[in-house]
Structure formats: structure tokens, C-alpha cells
PDB file of C-alpha atoms in Angstrom:
ATOM      1  CA  MET J 553     -51.196-128.418 -13.614  1.00 89.00           C
ATOM      2  CA  THR J 554     -54.416-128.010 -12.085  1.00 94.00           C
ATOM      3  CA  VAL J 555     -56.702-129.622  -9.630  1.00 96.00           C
ATOM      4  CA  ARG J 556     -60.422-129.690 -10.089  1.00 97.00           C
ATOM      5  CA  LEU J 557     -63.297-131.608  -9.359  1.00 97.00           C
ATOM      6  CA  ALA J 558     -63.891-134.392 -11.721  1.00 97.00           C
ATOM      7  CA  THR J 559     -67.060-134.732 -14.172  1.00 96.00           C
ATOM      8  CA  SER J 560     -68.501-137.685 -15.830  1.00 96.00           C
ATOM      9  CA  ASN J 561     -66.678-136.815 -19.010  1.00 96.00           C
ATOM     10  CA  ASP J 562     -63.681-137.547 -17.113  1.00 96.00           C
ATOM     11  CA  ILE J 563     -64.519-141.244 -16.453  1.00 96.00           C
ATOM     12  CA  PRO J 564     -63.030-142.851 -19.782  1.00 96.00           C
ATOM     13  CA  ALA J 565     -59.614-140.972 -19.278  1.00 95.00           C
ATOM     14  CA  LEU J 566     -59.820-142.139 -15.447  1.00 95.00           C
ATOM     15  CA  LEU J 567     -60.354-145.746 -16.217  1.00 94.00           C
ATOM     16  CA  GLN J 568     -57.452-145.712 -18.870  1.00 95.00           C
ATOM     17  CA  LEU J 569     -55.247-144.325 -15.944  1.00 93.00           C
ATOM     18  CA  ILE J 570     -56.352-147.031 -13.712  1.00 94.00           C
ATOM     19  CA  ARG J 571     -55.579-149.580 -16.307  1.00 93.00           C
ATOM     20  CA  ARG J 572     -52.275-148.402 -16.540  1.00 93.00           C
ATOM     21  CA  VAL J 573     -51.660-148.060 -12.656  1.00 90.00           C
ATOM     22  CA  VAL J 574     -52.934-151.636 -11.524  1.00 88.00           C
ATOM     23  CA  PRO J 575     -50.457-153.816 -13.579  1.00 86.00           C
ATOM     24  CA  LEU J 576     -47.443-151.737 -11.925  1.00 85.00           C
ATOM     25  CA  MET J 577     -49.206-152.028  -8.492  1.00 83.00           C
ATOM     26  CA  GLN J 578     -49.599-155.850  -8.872  1.00 81.00           C
ATOM     27  CA  ALA J 579     -46.045-156.609 -10.170  1.00 83.00           C
ATOM     28  CA  SER J 580     -44.687-154.862  -7.036  1.00 80.00           C
ATOM     29  CA  GLY J 581     -47.033-157.256  -4.770  1.00 76.00           C
ATOM     30  CA  ASN J 582     -49.684-154.682  -4.233  1.00 78.00           C
ATOM     31  CA  PHE J 583     -53.179-156.266  -4.772  1.00 77.00           C
ATOM     32  CA  GLN J 584     -55.122-153.517  -3.498  1.00 78.00           C
ATOM     33  CA  TRP J 585     -56.929-152.805  -6.889  1.00 82.00           C
ATOM     34  CA  ASP J 586     -57.705-155.055  -9.820  1.00 81.00           C
ATOM     35  CA  ASP J 587     -59.657-155.173 -12.797  1.00 82.00           C
ATOM     36  CA  GLN J 588     -62.746-154.927 -10.777  1.00 83.00           C
ATOM     37  CA  TYR J 589     -62.064-151.822  -8.455  1.00 84.00           C
ATOM     38  CA  PRO J 590     -61.938-148.897  -8.767  1.00 91.00           C
ATOM     39  CA  ASN J 591     -64.597-148.913 -11.764  1.00 90.00           C
ATOM     40  CA  ALA J 592     -66.931-146.522 -13.424  1.00 93.00           C
ATOM     41  CA  ALA J 593     -69.674-147.055 -10.846  1.00 95.00           C
ATOM     42  CA  VAL J 594     -67.196-146.039  -8.195  1.00 95.00           C
ATOM     43  CA  PHE J 595     -66.004-143.045  -9.898  1.00 96.00           C
ATOM     44  CA  GLU J 596     -69.633-142.060 -10.927  1.00 96.00           C
ATOM     45  CA  ASN J 597     -70.646-142.126  -7.371  1.00 96.00           C
ATOM     46  CA  ASP J 598     -67.799-139.947  -6.409  1.00 96.00           C
ATOM     47  CA  ILE J 599     -68.686-137.409  -8.940  1.00 97.00           C
ATOM     48  CA  ALA J 600     -72.176-137.534  -7.877  1.00 97.00           C
ATOM     49  CA  LEU J 601     -71.116-136.471  -4.355  1.00 96.00           C
ATOM     50  CA  ASN J 602     -68.526-133.986  -5.498  1.00 96.00           C
ATOM     51  CA  GLN J 603     -65.863-135.792  -3.902  1.00 97.00           C
ATOM     52  CA  LEU J 604     -63.329-136.894  -6.965  1.00 97.00           C
ATOM     53  CA  TRP J 605     -60.595-134.611  -7.603  1.00 98.00           C
ATOM     54  CA  ILE J 606     -58.246-134.838 -10.672  1.00 97.00           C
ATOM     55  CA  ALA J 607     -54.783-133.415 -11.390  1.00 97.00           C
ATOM     56  CA  GLU J 608     -54.994-132.249 -14.950  1.00 95.00           C
ATOM     57  CA  ARG J 609     -51.851-131.682 -16.872  1.00 93.00           C
ATOM     58  CA  ASP J 610     -52.091-130.145 -20.658  1.00 91.00           C
ATOM     59  CA  GLY J 611     -55.725-130.984 -20.534  1.00 90.00           C
ATOM     60  CA  LYS J 612     -55.694-134.749 -19.451  1.00 92.00           C
ATOM     61  CA  PRO J 613     -56.130-136.293 -16.151  1.00 94.00           C
ATOM     62  CA  VAL J 614     -52.855-137.572 -14.611  1.00 96.00           C
ATOM     63  CA  GLY J 615     -53.840-137.955 -11.099  1.00 96.00           C
ATOM     64  CA  VAL J 616     -56.997-138.770  -9.060  1.00 97.00           C
ATOM     65  CA  ALA J 617     -58.245-138.995  -5.453  1.00 97.00           C
ATOM     66  CA  ALA J 618     -61.510-139.053  -3.856  1.00 97.00           C
ATOM     67  CA  ILE J 619     -61.597-136.856  -0.750  1.00 97.00           C
ATOM     68  CA  THR J 620     -64.307-138.028   1.541  1.00 96.00           C
ATOM     69  CA  THR J 621     -65.579-138.411   4.926  1.00 95.00           C
ATOM     70  CA  ASP J 622     -66.173-142.192   4.539  1.00 92.00           C
ATOM     71  CA  GLN J 623     -64.202-143.891   7.322  1.00 94.00           C
ATOM     72  CA  GLU J 624     -63.880-147.674   7.348  1.00 92.00           C
ATOM     73  CA  PRO J 625     -65.363-149.222  10.181  1.00 93.00           C
ATOM     74  CA  GLU J 626     -61.857-151.095  10.597  1.00 94.00           C
ATOM     75  CA  TYR J 627     -60.135-147.807  11.568  1.00 96.00           C
ATOM     76  CA  ALA J 628     -61.203-148.246  15.080  1.00 96.00           C
ATOM     77  CA  GLN J 629     -58.586-150.943  15.326  1.00 94.00           C
ATOM     78  CA  VAL J 630     -56.029-148.274  15.297  1.00 96.00           C
ATOM     79  CA  GLY J 631     -57.427-146.353  18.023  1.00 96.00           C
ATOM     80  CA  TRP J 632     -59.284-143.724  16.016  1.00 96.00           C
ATOM     81  CA  ASP J 633     -62.530-142.196  17.277  1.00 95.00           C
ATOM     82  CA  LEU J 634     -64.887-142.847  14.166  1.00 95.00           C
ATOM     83  CA  SER J 635     -67.456-140.498  15.740  1.00 95.00           C
ATOM     84  CA  GLU J 636     -64.855-137.485  14.871  1.00 95.00           C
ATOM     85  CA  THR J 637     -65.335-136.067  11.578  1.00 95.00           C
ATOM     86  CA  ALA J 638     -62.379-136.807   9.392  1.00 97.00           C
ATOM     87  CA  LEU J 639     -61.441-136.172   5.894  1.00 97.00           C
ATOM     88  CA  VAL J 640     -60.364-139.421   4.190  1.00 97.00           C
ATOM     89  CA  VAL J 641     -58.404-139.654   0.821  1.00 97.00           C
ATOM     90  CA  HIS J 642     -59.562-142.740  -1.211  1.00 94.00           C
ATOM     91  CA  ARG J 643     -58.558-144.064  -4.625  1.00 93.00           C
ATOM     92  CA  LEU J 644     -55.407-142.002  -4.874  1.00 94.00           C
ATOM     93  CA  ALA J 645     -53.667-142.807  -8.149  1.00 93.00           C
ATOM     94  CA  VAL J 646     -50.866-141.063 -10.344  1.00 94.00           C
ATOM     95  CA  ASP J 647     -50.425-142.035 -14.098  1.00 94.00           C
ATOM     96  CA  PRO J 648     -47.153-143.858 -14.176  1.00 92.00           C
ATOM     97  CA  ALA J 649     -45.962-141.748 -17.238  1.00 92.00           C
ATOM     98  CA  VAL J 650     -45.673-138.851 -14.931  1.00 92.00           C
ATOM     99  CA  ARG J 651     -44.703-140.337 -11.498  1.00 89.00           C
ATOM    100  CA  GLY J 652     -42.413-138.434  -9.379  1.00 89.00           C
ATOM    101  CA  ARG J 653     -43.452-135.030 -10.386  1.00 92.00           C
ATOM    102  CA  GLY J 654     -45.427-133.975  -7.255  1.00 93.00           C
ATOM    103  CA  ILE J 655     -48.875-134.859  -8.427  1.00 96.00           C
ATOM    104  CA  ALA J 656     -49.695-137.225  -5.474  1.00 95.00           C
ATOM    105  CA  ALA J 657     -48.540-134.486  -3.150  1.00 95.00           C
ATOM    106  CA  LEU J 658     -50.746-131.989  -5.084  1.00 96.00           C
ATOM    107  CA  LEU J 659     -53.668-134.136  -4.544  1.00 97.00           C
ATOM    108  CA  LEU J 660     -52.950-134.485  -0.880  1.00 97.00           C
ATOM    109  CA  ALA J 661     -52.553-130.694  -0.593  1.00 96.00           C
ATOM    110  CA  GLN J 662     -56.056-130.470  -2.215  1.00 97.00           C
ATOM    111  CA  ALA J 663     -57.460-132.703   0.467  1.00 97.00           C
ATOM    112  CA  ASP J 664     -55.819-130.186   3.008  1.00 97.00           C
ATOM    113  CA  GLU J 665     -57.674-127.365   1.402  1.00 97.00           C
ATOM    114  CA  VAL J 666     -60.887-129.090   1.300  1.00 97.00           C
ATOM    115  CA  ALA J 667     -60.648-129.908   5.064  1.00 97.00           C
ATOM    116  CA  ARG J 668     -59.929-126.266   5.599  1.00 96.00           C
ATOM    117  CA  GLN J 669     -62.792-125.095   3.935  1.00 96.00           C
ATOM    118  CA  ARG J 670     -65.179-127.543   5.719  1.00 96.00           C
ATOM    119  CA  SER J 671     -63.322-126.852   9.086  1.00 96.00           C
ATOM    120  CA  ILE J 672     -62.328-130.232   9.638  1.00 97.00           C
ATOM    121  CA  ASP J 673     -58.986-130.579  11.355  1.00 96.00           C
ATOM    122  CA  VAL J 674     -58.331-134.503  10.936  1.00 97.00           C
ATOM    123  CA  LEU J 675     -57.258-136.324   7.638  1.00 98.00           C
ATOM    124  CA  ARG J 676     -56.842-139.927   7.299  1.00 98.00           C
ATOM    125  CA  ILE J 677     -55.648-142.201   4.711  1.00 97.00           C
ATOM    126  CA  ASP J 678     -54.839-146.007   4.262  1.00 94.00           C
ATOM    127  CA  THR J 679     -52.443-147.862   1.953  1.00 92.00           C
ATOM    128  CA  ASN J 680     -51.653-151.424   1.214  1.00 90.00           C
ATOM    129  CA  THR J 681     -48.711-152.781   3.301  1.00 92.00           C
ATOM    130  CA  GLN J 682     -47.037-153.256  -0.124  1.00 87.00           C
ATOM    131  CA  ASN J 683     -47.308-149.856  -1.342  1.00 87.00           C
ATOM    132  CA  GLU J 684     -43.850-148.267  -0.739  1.00 86.00           C
ATOM    133  CA  ALA J 685     -44.367-145.348  -2.714  1.00 86.00           C
ATOM    134  CA  THR J 686     -47.316-143.994  -0.501  1.00 90.00           C
ATOM    135  CA  GLN J 687     -45.571-145.198   2.526  1.00 92.00           C
ATOM    136  CA  ARG J 688     -42.690-142.598   1.592  1.00 93.00           C
ATOM    137  CA  LEU J 689     -44.991-139.958   0.548  1.00 93.00           C
ATOM    138  CA  PHE J 690     -47.549-139.780   3.330  1.00 96.00           C
ATOM    139  CA  PRO J 691     -45.116-138.798   6.011  1.00 96.00           C
ATOM    140  CA  LYS J 692     -43.483-136.264   3.835  1.00 95.00           C
ATOM    141  CA  ALA J 693     -47.123-134.698   3.537  1.00 95.00           C
ATOM    142  CA  GLY J 694     -47.346-134.469   7.408  1.00 96.00           C
ATOM    143  CA  TYR J 695     -48.989-137.777   7.962  1.00 97.00           C
ATOM    144  CA  VAL J 696     -48.107-139.924  10.912  1.00 97.00           C
ATOM    145  CA  PHE J 697     -48.316-143.635  11.006  1.00 97.00           C
ATOM    146  CA  ALA J 698     -51.281-145.013  13.309  1.00 97.00           C
ATOM    147  CA  GLY J 699     -50.975-148.908  12.760  1.00 96.00           C
ATOM    148  CA  GLU J 700     -51.994-151.754  10.489  1.00 96.00           C
ATOM    149  CA  ILE J 701     -55.492-153.033   9.844  1.00 94.00           C
ATOM    150  CA  GLY J 702     -57.416-155.715   7.571  1.00 88.00           C
ATOM    151  CA  LEU J 703     -60.206-154.255   5.622  1.00 84.00           C
ATOM    152  CA  GLY J 704     -63.278-156.442   5.255  1.00 77.00           C
ATOM    153  CA  PHE J 705     -63.969-155.888   1.648  1.00 75.00           C
ATOM    154  CA  ARG J 706     -60.349-156.695   0.696  1.00 78.00           C
ATOM    155  CA  PRO J 707     -59.769-160.085   2.679  1.00 76.00           C
ATOM    156  CA  GLY J 708     -56.242-161.239   2.922  1.00 83.00           C
ATOM    157  CA  LEU J 709     -54.746-157.989   2.318  1.00 84.00           C
ATOM    158  CA  ARG J 710     -53.416-155.571   5.213  1.00 91.00           C
ATOM    159  CA  PHE J 711     -53.168-151.729   5.141  1.00 93.00           C
ATOM    160  CA  TYR J 712     -51.213-149.066   6.883  1.00 96.00           C
ATOM    161  CA  CYS J 713     -53.257-146.118   8.312  1.00 97.00           C
ATOM    162  CA  TYR J 714     -51.958-142.609   8.532  1.00 98.00           C
ATOM    163  CA  GLU J 715     -53.383-139.580  10.159  1.00 97.00           C
ATOM    164  CA  LYS J 716     -52.819-135.819   9.884  1.00 97.00           C
ATOM    165  CA  ARG J 717     -54.138-133.118  12.068  1.00 96.00           C
ATOM    166  CA  LEU J 718     -54.360-129.478  10.983  1.00 95.00           C
ATOM    167  CA  ASN J 719     -54.138-126.591  13.424  1.00 86.00           C
ATOM    168  CA  LEU J 720     -57.288-124.776  12.352  1.00 78.00           C
ATOM    169  CA  SER J 721     -57.436-122.487  15.349  1.00 67.00           C
TER     170      SER J 721
END
């Protein structure tokens, strides 16, 4: 298994992956994503900014994560200082056919590596309150629960925020 930056050539496979993930999310009550988001334009933007990473197995994308410095303004609701540079993981997804094999953890480890390369010692992430898998995963990866927020662009949904601090000194 390898993790690498995504290219535009990966977009069709990533959209297929998302089409497999979204129905399972929604069946468990997690309506964070739908048939409109994430979409090709979002992935194209991530690729243009060199912030979309994929986990690849046998030449096929089996996981994806955007590793950005984009913090939602609502993060301030949990007491985070938004003027502090943080690496933020968005759009984390794993192909349902290969769940439970450490792919999401591998992508989170890539976020740690990107943070170290950029000398950023704070990592942040949010997840829908209905996403029990990520609520188990994030603490295992060293993230600490910080609180619950709403996000303006996803009205009616609630999100848990998590933070991880690296010791870079």
C-alpha cells in the first residue's frame, strides 16, 4: 500500500469510491456527504493545491484525504485559536471493500508527516456526530476530543472536533 498525492487522472476512481461510501454513511444516519459533495470540482481544487492524498492498493485508490490548512470559522466554538496554523484533514474516506485494514490510519499518519515537513505542530479534524467509525479512529491516532459544533455549510448537522499536537521540538 502506498500513499501519494492525487492527480487529475485519479478523479474518476475517487468519484466511484465516494459513490460506494455515501450510501453506507447515510444508512448509518450520517448525512455529512451526499450526491453533491464531495464532487469532481472539490477534488480538482484539492489537486491544484497539492493537498489531496490517496492510499493506493494494487494500483487503485482505496482511500482519500485532503490535508489542508483550511479551518472552518466554527472551530472557534470549541476554543481553538484560528490564528494558529493547523493542518486539517478533510474529506477522509476509505473504500468499503477494504475497511478495517488500516487505510484511514495510514492517511492520518500522512497528515502527521505533512505537518512535520511544514513544521506545523497542530492537527485538527471534524466528523459528523453519527460517524462512529471515525470517533473510534481519531483517539487511536492520538487526537483528543475538543467539542461539538454546527457548520454553516451543512445546516442541521452536528460535528465533533478533534485535535492532535505533535512534539516537534
